[in-house]
CSV table of C-alpha atoms and ligand atoms in Angstrom, one decimal:
chain,number,residue,atom,x,y,z
A,719,MET,CA,-3.0,-145.0,24.0
A,720,ALA,CA,0.1,-144.9,21.8
A,721,ILE,CA,1.2,-141.7,23.3
A,722,SER,CA,0.9,-142.8,26.9
A,723,TYR,CA,2.7,-146.1,26.0
A,724,ILE,CA,5.7,-144.1,24.7
A,725,GLY,CA,5.6,-141.9,27.8
A,726,THR,CA,5.8,-145.0,29.9
A,727,LEU,CA,8.8,-146.4,28.1
A,728,LEU,CA,10.6,-143.0,28.2
A,729,ALA,CA,9.9,-142.6,31.9
A,730,PHE,CA,11.1,-146.2,32.6
A,731,GLY,CA,14.2,-145.7,30.6
A,732,ALA,CA,15.1,-142.6,32.6
A,733,VAL,CA,14.6,-144.6,35.9
A,734,VAL,CA,16.7,-147.6,34.9
A,735,SER,CA,19.6,-145.6,33.4
A,736,THR,CA,21.3,-145.5,36.7
A,737,ALA,CA,20.0,-148.9,37.9
A,738,LEU,CA,21.2,-151.5,35.4
A,739,SER,CA,20.2,-154.5,37.5
A,740,VAL,CA,16.5,-153.7,37.1
A,741,PRO,CA,15.1,-156.0,34.4
A,742,THR,CA,13.6,-154.3,31.4
A,743,GLN,CA,9.8,-154.5,31.3
A,744,LEU,CA,8.9,-153.5,27.8
A,745,ASN,CA,5.3,-154.5,27.9
A,746,SER,CA,4.2,-153.7,31.4
A,747,GLN,CA,3.9,-150.7,33.7
A,748,ILE,CA,6.5,-150.2,36.4
A,749,GLU,CA,5.5,-152.3,39.3
A,750,CYS,CA,4.2,-150.4,42.3
A,751,THR,CA,6.3,-151.8,45.1
A,752,ARG,CA,6.3,-151.3,48.8
A,753,ALA,CA,9.9,-150.0,48.5
A,754,ALA,CA,8.9,-147.3,46.0
A,755,LEU,CA,5.9,-146.2,48.1
A,756,ILE,CA,8.0,-146.1,51.3
A,757,ALA,CA,10.7,-144.1,49.6
A,758,ALA,CA,8.2,-141.5,48.6
A,759,ALA,CA,6.6,-141.5,52.1
A,760,ASP,CA,10.1,-141.0,53.6
A,761,ALA,CA,10.6,-138.1,51.3
A,762,TYR,CA,7.3,-136.6,52.4
A,763,VAL,CA,8.3,-137.0,56.1
A,764,ALA,CA,11.7,-135.4,55.4
A,765,ALA,CA,9.9,-132.5,53.7
A,766,GLN,CA,7.5,-132.1,56.6
A,767,THR,CA,10.4,-132.1,59.1
A,768,ALA,CA,12.3,-129.5,57.1
A,769,GLY,CA,9.3,-127.4,56.2
A,770,LYS,CA,10.6,-127.4,52.6
A,771,LEU,CA,9.5,-129.4,49.5
A,772,ASP,CA,13.1,-130.1,48.4
A,773,ALA,CA,13.3,-133.7,49.5
A,774,LEU,CA,10.0,-134.4,47.6
A,775,GLN,CA,10.8,-132.8,44.3
A,776,THR,CA,12.1,-135.8,42.5
A,777,PHE,CA,9.1,-137.8,43.6
A,778,LEU,CA,6.4,-135.4,42.4
A,779,SER,CA,4.7,-135.5,39.0
A,780,LYS,CA,4.6,-132.2,37.1
A,781,ASN,CA,0.9,-131.7,37.7
A,782,TRP,CA,0.6,-133.0,41.3
A,783,THR,CA,-2.1,-131.7,43.6
A,784,TYR,CA,-1.7,-130.8,47.3
A,785,GLN,CA,-4.9,-131.1,49.3
A,786,GLU,CA,-5.1,-130.1,53.0
A,787,ASN,CA,-8.3,-130.5,55.0
A,788,ASN,CA,-10.3,-131.3,51.9
A,789,LYS,CA,-9.2,-128.2,50.1
A,790,VAL,CA,-6.8,-127.9,47.2
A,791,VAL,CA,-4.2,-125.4,48.5
A,792,ASP,CA,-0.9,-124.0,47.3
A,793,SER,CA,1.8,-126.5,48.6
A,794,THR,CA,4.0,-123.6,49.5
A,795,ALA,CA,1.3,-122.2,51.9
A,796,GLY,CA,0.1,-125.2,53.8
A,797,VAL,CA,1.4,-127.1,56.8
A,798,LEU,CA,3.8,-129.0,54.6
A,799,VAL,CA,6.1,-125.9,54.6
A,800,LYS,CA,6.0,-125.6,58.4
A,801,SER,CA,9.0,-127.4,59.9
A,802,LEU,CA,7.6,-129.8,62.5
A,803,LYS,CA,9.4,-131.7,65.3
A,804,LEU,CA,7.9,-135.1,64.8
A,805,ASP,CA,7.5,-137.5,67.7
A,806,HIS,CA,5.7,-140.3,65.9
A,807,ARG,CA,5.4,-141.6,62.3
A,808,ARG,CA,3.8,-144.7,60.9
A,809,THR,CA,3.3,-145.4,57.2
A,810,ASN,CA,0.9,-148.0,55.8
A,811,ILE,CA,1.3,-149.2,52.2
A,812,ASP,CA,-1.2,-150.0,49.6
A,813,THR,CA,0.4,-151.5,46.5
A,814,GLY,CA,-3.0,-152.2,45.0
A,815,LEU,CA,-4.0,-148.6,44.8
A,816,CYS,CA,-0.4,-147.4,44.6
A,817,ALA,CA,-0.8,-145.2,47.6
A,818,SER,CA,0.4,-144.8,51.2
A,819,PHE,CA,-1.0,-143.5,54.4
A,820,THR,CA,1.2,-141.8,57.0
A,821,GLU,CA,0.2,-140.8,60.6
A,822,LEU,CA,2.3,-138.1,62.1
A,823,ILE,CA,2.3,-136.5,65.6
A,824,ALA,CA,4.2,-133.4,66.6
A,825,THR,CA,3.7,-132.6,70.3
A,826,ASP,CA,5.8,-129.4,70.3
A,827,ALA,CA,3.6,-126.9,72.2
A,828,ALA,CA,4.6,-124.2,69.7
A,829,ASN,CA,3.5,-126.2,66.7
A,830,PRO,CA,1.3,-129.1,67.7
A,831,TYR,CA,-0.1,-131.3,64.9
A,832,VAL,CA,-1.6,-134.7,64.4
A,833,ILE,CA,-1.6,-135.3,60.7
A,834,GLY,CA,-3.0,-138.1,58.4
A,835,THR,CA,-1.7,-138.1,54.9
A,836,GLN,CA,-2.6,-140.2,51.9
A,837,ILE,CA,-0.1,-140.1,49.0
A,838,HIS,CA,-1.4,-141.3,45.7
A,839,HIS,CA,0.9,-142.2,42.9
A,840,ASN,CA,0.6,-142.5,39.1
A,841,THR,CA,0.7,-146.1,38.1
A,842,ASP,CA,2.8,-145.4,34.9
A,843,ASP,CA,5.8,-143.7,36.4
A,844,LEU,CA,5.1,-144.0,40.1
A,845,LYS,CA,5.4,-140.2,40.6
A,846,ILE,CA,3.2,-138.6,43.2
A,847,GLN,CA,-0.2,-137.4,41.8
A,848,LEU,CA,-1.8,-136.3,45.0
A,849,ILE,CA,-0.8,-135.5,48.6
A,850,ASP,CA,-4.0,-135.5,50.6
A,851,SER,CA,-3.7,-134.5,54.3
A,852,VAL,CA,-6.0,-134.0,57.3
A,853,ALA,CA,-3.9,-131.7,59.5
A,854,SER,CA,-5.4,-131.5,62.9
A,855,THR,CA,-4.2,-128.9,65.5
A,856,THR,CA,-5.5,-126.6,68.2
A,857,ASN,CA,-9.3,-126.3,67.8
A,858,SER,CA,-9.6,-129.7,66.1
A,859,TRP,CA,-11.9,-132.4,67.7
A,860,ALA,CA,-10.6,-133.3,71.1
A,861,PHE,CA,-7.1,-132.0,70.1
A,862,ASN,CA,-4.2,-132.7,72.4
A,863,ALA,CA,-1.2,-134.1,70.6
A,864,SER,CA,0.8,-135.3,73.6
A,865,LYS,CA,-2.3,-137.0,75.0
A,866,THR,CA,-2.9,-138.7,71.7
A,867,LEU,CA,0.7,-139.9,71.6
A,868,SER,CA,0.5,-141.2,75.2
A,869,TYR,CA,-2.4,-143.6,74.2
A,870,LEU,CA,-1.0,-144.5,70.8
A,871,VAL,CA,2.4,-145.7,72.0
A,872,LYS,CA,0.7,-148.3,74.1
A,873,GLU,CA,-1.1,-149.8,71.1
A,874,LYS,CA,0.4,-152.7,69.0
A,875,TRP,CA,0.3,-152.1,65.3
A,876,ASP,CA,2.6,-154.8,64.4
A,877,PRO,CA,2.6,-156.4,60.9
A,878,ILE,CA,0.2,-159.4,60.6
A,879,PRO,CA,1.6,-162.7,59.2
A,880,GLU,CA,0.5,-163.1,55.6
A,881,SER,CA,-1.3,-166.4,56.4
A,882,LYS,CA,-3.7,-164.3,58.6
A,883,TRP,CA,-4.3,-161.4,56.3
A,884,ASP,CA,-7.9,-160.3,55.8
A,885,SER,CA,-8.9,-159.6,52.2
A,886,ARG,CA,-8.9,-156.0,51.0
A,887,ALA,CA,-12.7,-156.3,50.6
A,888,VAL,CA,-13.2,-157.3,54.2
A,889,ILE,CA,-11.0,-154.6,55.5
A,890,GLN,CA,-12.6,-151.9,53.3
A,891,ALA,CA,-16.1,-153.0,54.0
A,892,ALA,CA,-15.5,-152.8,57.8
A,893,GLY,CA,-14.3,-149.2,57.5
A,894,ASN,CA,-17.2,-148.3,55.2
A,895,ILE,CA,-20.0,-149.8,57.4
A,896,TYR,CA,-18.6,-147.9,60.4
A,897,MET,CA,-18.6,-144.7,58.4
A,898,ASP,CA,-22.2,-145.4,57.6
A,899,VAL,CA,-23.4,-145.3,61.2
A,900,TRP,CA,-24.3,-141.6,61.0
A,901,SER,CA,-26.6,-142.2,58.1
A,902,ASN,CA,-27.8,-145.8,58.3
A,903,ALA,CA,-29.7,-147.3,61.3
A,904,SER,CA,-28.6,-150.8,60.3
A,905,ALA,CA,-24.9,-150.1,60.1
A,906,GLN,CA,-23.8,-150.4,63.7
A,907,ALA,CA,-25.1,-153.9,64.0
A,908,ALA,CA,-23.1,-154.9,60.9
A,909,ILE,CA,-19.7,-153.6,62.3
A,910,PRO,CA,-17.4,-156.6,63.0
A,911,PHE,CA,-16.4,-155.4,66.5
A,912,GLY,CA,-13.6,-157.3,68.1
A,913,THR,CA,-12.9,-157.5,71.8
A,914,PRO,CA,-10.8,-155.8,73.0
A,915,CYS,CA,-11.2,-152.8,70.8
A,916,ALA,CA,-10.2,-149.2,71.4
A,917,ARG,CA,-11.0,-145.9,69.7
A,918,LEU,CA,-8.7,-142.9,69.7
A,919,GLU,CA,-10.7,-139.9,68.6
A,920,GLY,CA,-8.4,-136.9,68.6
A,921,SER,CA,-7.1,-137.4,72.1
A,922,ALA,CA,-10.2,-139.0,73.6
A,923,TYR,CA,-9.7,-142.7,74.2
A,924,THR,CA,-12.3,-145.4,74.8
A,925,GLY,CA,-9.7,-148.0,75.9
A,926,LYS,CA,-9.2,-148.8,79.6
A,927,ASP,CA,-6.4,-151.3,79.1
A,928,SER,CA,-8.9,-154.1,79.8
A,929,PRO,CA,-9.5,-157.3,77.8
A,930,THR,CA,-13.1,-156.4,77.6
A,931,ASP,CA,-12.6,-152.9,76.0
A,932,SER,CA,-15.4,-152.3,73.5
A,933,CYS,CA,-15.6,-149.9,70.5
A,934,ALA,CA,-19.4,-150.1,70.5
A,935,VAL,CA,-19.7,-147.5,73.2
A,936,GLY,CA,-20.8,-143.9,72.5
A,937,LEU,CA,-21.5,-144.2,68.8
A,938,PRO,CA,-24.1,-141.8,67.5
A,939,SER,CA,-27.7,-142.9,68.1
A,940,ASN,CA,-29.0,-140.5,65.5
A,941,HIS,CA,-28.7,-142.3,62.2
A,942,SER,CA,-30.5,-139.6,60.2
A,943,GLN,CA,-27.5,-137.3,59.9
A,944,LYS,CA,-25.7,-136.3,56.7
A,945,ALA,CA,-23.5,-139.1,55.3
A,946,ASN,CA,-19.7,-139.2,55.5
A,947,ILE,CA,-18.9,-138.6,51.8
A,948,ASN,CA,-16.0,-138.1,49.4
A,949,ARG,CA,-14.3,-141.1,50.9
A,950,ARG,CA,-10.7,-141.8,49.8
A,951,TYR,CA,-9.0,-145.1,50.8
A,952,VAL,CA,-5.6,-146.6,51.5
A,953,ILE,CA,-5.7,-150.3,52.4
A,954,ASP,CA,-2.8,-152.2,53.9
A,955,GLN,CA,-3.5,-155.9,54.3
A,956,SER,CA,-0.3,-156.5,56.3
A,957,MET,CA,-1.5,-153.9,58.8
A,958,GLY,CA,-5.1,-155.0,58.6
A,959,SER,CA,-5.9,-151.4,58.0
A,960,VAL,CA,-7.9,-149.0,56.0
A,961,ASN,CA,-7.6,-145.2,56.2
A,962,ILE,CA,-10.6,-143.3,55.0
A,963,LEU,CA,-10.4,-139.5,54.4
A,964,CYS,CA,-13.8,-137.9,54.0
A,965,LEU,CA,-16.1,-134.9,54.3
A,966,TRP,CA,-17.6,-135.1,57.8
A,967,GLN,CA,-20.8,-133.3,56.8
A,968,HIS,CA,-22.6,-133.5,60.2
A,969,MET,CA,-19.9,-131.6,62.1
A,970,MET,CA,-19.3,-128.3,60.4
A,971,ASN,CA,-18.4,-130.0,57.1
A,972,ALA,CA,-15.1,-130.9,58.8
A,973,ALA,CA,-12.2,-132.7,57.1
A,974,ASP,CA,-12.0,-136.1,58.7
A,975,SER,CA,-9.6,-139.1,58.8
A,976,HIS,CA,-10.7,-142.4,60.2
A,977,GLU,CA,-8.3,-145.3,60.3
A,978,PHE,CA,-9.4,-148.8,61.1
A,979,ARG,CA,-7.3,-151.8,62.1
A,980,LEU,CA,-8.8,-155.3,61.9
A,981,GLU,CA,-7.2,-158.5,63.3
A,982,GLY,CA,-8.7,-161.8,62.1
A,983,GLY,CA,-11.6,-159.9,60.5
A,984,LYS,CA,-12.5,-158.1,63.7
A,985,LEU,CA,-12.1,-154.4,64.5
A,986,ARG,CA,-9.2,-153.8,67.0
A,987,TYR,CA,-8.4,-150.1,66.7
A,988,VAL,CA,-9.9,-146.8,65.4
A,989,HIS,CA,-7.9,-143.6,65.0
A,990,THR,CA,-9.6,-140.3,64.1
A,991,MET,CA,-8.6,-136.7,63.2
A,992,THR,CA,-11.2,-134.1,62.5
A,993,GLU,CA,-10.5,-130.5,61.5
A,994,CYS,CA,-13.2,-127.9,61.3
A,995,GLY,CA,-11.9,-125.3,58.9
A,996,GLY,CA,-9.8,-123.6,61.6
A,997,LYS,CA,-12.8,-123.1,63.9
A,998,ALA,CA,-13.4,-125.0,67.2
A,999,CYS,CA,-15.1,-128.3,66.3
A,1000,LYS,CA,-18.4,-128.8,68.0
A,1001,LEU,CA,-21.4,-131.0,67.5
B,1419,NAG,C1,-1.5,-135.3,35.2
B,1419,NAG,O1,-0.7,-135.9,34.2
B,1419,NAG,C2,-0.9,-137.3,34.0
B,1419,NAG,C3,0.1,-137.8,33.0
B,1419,NAG,O2,0.3,-136.9,32.0
B,1419,NAG,C4,-2.3,-137.5,33.6
B,1419,NAG,O3,-2.6,-138.9,33.4
B,1419,NAG,C5,-3.3,-137.0,34.6
B,1419,NAG,O4,-4.6,-137.1,34.3
B,1419,NAG,C6,-3.0,-135.5,35.0
B,1419,NAG,N1,-3.7,-135.2,36.2
B,1419,NAG,C7,-4.3,-134.0,36.3
B,1419,NAG,C8,-5.0,-133.8,37.6
B,1419,NAG,O5,-4.3,-133.2,35.5
B,1420,NAG,C1,-2.9,-132.3,77.2
B,1420,NAG,O1,-3.2,-133.3,78.0
B,1420,NAG,C2,-2.4,-133.4,79.1
B,1420,NAG,C3,-2.8,-134.6,79.9
B,1420,NAG,O2,-2.5,-135.8,79.2
B,1420,NAG,C4,-2.4,-132.1,80.0
B,1420,NAG,O3,-1.5,-132.2,81.0
B,1420,NAG,C5,-2.1,-131.0,79.1
B,1420,NAG,O4,-2.4,-129.8,79.8
B,1420,NAG,C6,-3.0,-131.0,77.9
B,1420,NAG,N1,-2.6,-129.9,77.0
B,1420,NAG,C7,-3.4,-129.0,76.5
B,1420,NAG,C8,-2.8,-128.0,75.6
B,1420,NAG,O5,-4.6,-129.0,76.8
B,1421,NAG,C1,-27.4,-149.9,55.6
B,1421,NAG,O1,-26.6,-150.9,56.3
B,1421,NAG,C2,-27.1,-152.2,56.0
B,1421,NAG,C3,-26.2,-153.1,56.9
B,1421,NAG,O2,-24.9,-153.2,56.4
B,1421,NAG,C4,-27.0,-152.5,54.6
B,1421,NAG,O3,-27.5,-153.8,54.3
B,1421,NAG,C5,-27.8,-151.5,53.8
B,1421,NAG,O4,-27.7,-151.7,52.4
B,1421,NAG,C6,-27.4,-150.1,54.2
B,1421,NAG,N1,-28.3,-149.2,53.6
B,1421,NAG,C7,-27.9,-148.2,52.7
B,1421,NAG,C8,-29.0,-147.3,52.2
B,1421,NAG,O5,-26.7,-148.1,52.4
B,1422,NAG,C1,-30.7,-136.2,63.8
B,1422,NAG,O1,-29.9,-135.4,63.0
B,1422,NAG,C2,-30.7,-134.6,62.1
B,1422,NAG,C3,-29.7,-133.9,61.1
B,1422,NAG,O2,-28.7,-133.2,61.9
B,1422,NAG,C4,-31.5,-133.6,62.8
B,1422,NAG,O3,-32.3,-132.8,61.9
B,1422,NAG,C5,-32.4,-134.4,63.7
B,1422,NAG,O4,-33.1,-133.4,64.5
B,1422,NAG,C6,-31.7,-135.3,64.6
B,1422,NAG,N1,-32.6,-136.1,65.4
B,1422,NAG,C7,-32.5,-136.3,66.7
B,1422,NAG,C8,-33.5,-137.2,67.3
B,1422,NAG,O5,-31.7,-135.7,67.4
């Protein structure tokens, strides 16, 4: 304890040395703010655009981990060092878990990607501990980046007024019960479906631009499949959203990203990306 306390003070001292207006917090950890998490996510997006880690370096902890499609990989060998022409970026912020989730789309036919990235930070010095990405591309489930983008731009993911926020627990529970449908016959009935609601799975869209659009269509009827496990979460109350990265055991042990948006406690949107170890995804 004593050692990590000193470590915190030293790290904090280094940070404030060039920012004298920041009040000294001798007895507490550095606060995990939206601004700090957004700055790191911006650096991540800059790195992905450049195809170089440079912009990220000052944000990374010494022992950070890069995980891509559920595997720890060398950060200098993954998609992060491919320069991508990004057409879309949205970042959701979780100050509670000191993490962010960024959705990226690159429609460039030479290098098409739809990427979902969680960034998890240390709570003592706010440095990045883990960059955890599902990077879907050709061969991934229903992959077509430009088609995905064409649906996505019509959706409204505007910030929700604070007086209307759902609790973290409500948002997380809705995502979890949805993820349980494959392995629990009682789960589907417990999903708080809203109307309208639309699912964007790869580039397959259930929405028809109608006020009666439903997300209850075409969900698996076999509830005896292997569970969706190793779930990692990023929850943003101001977006009504939870992103869940997991192991999609029942489809080639794929790497999967499911993001849920709730409005007023009801499910409004679902976005998914599923990558099957470089092979063509199939049921
Ligand atoms: C990385 O270092 C931090 C701070 O020293 C420590 O708390 C953490 O457990 C380490 N993580 C790993 C994966 O080694
Ligand atoms: C993606 O979908 C569009 C239609 O939205 C189609 O014109 C295009 O050929 C598709 N691209 C690929 C690579 O399948
Ligand atoms: C299955 O889902 C129902 C409805 O939410 C829940 O009550 C039950 O505990 C779940 N069963 C398991 C084994 O998780
Ligand atoms: C449901 O999925 C399990 C696991 O994949 C499989 O063994 C079983 O045959 C499936 N049941 C039906 C009715 O398709």
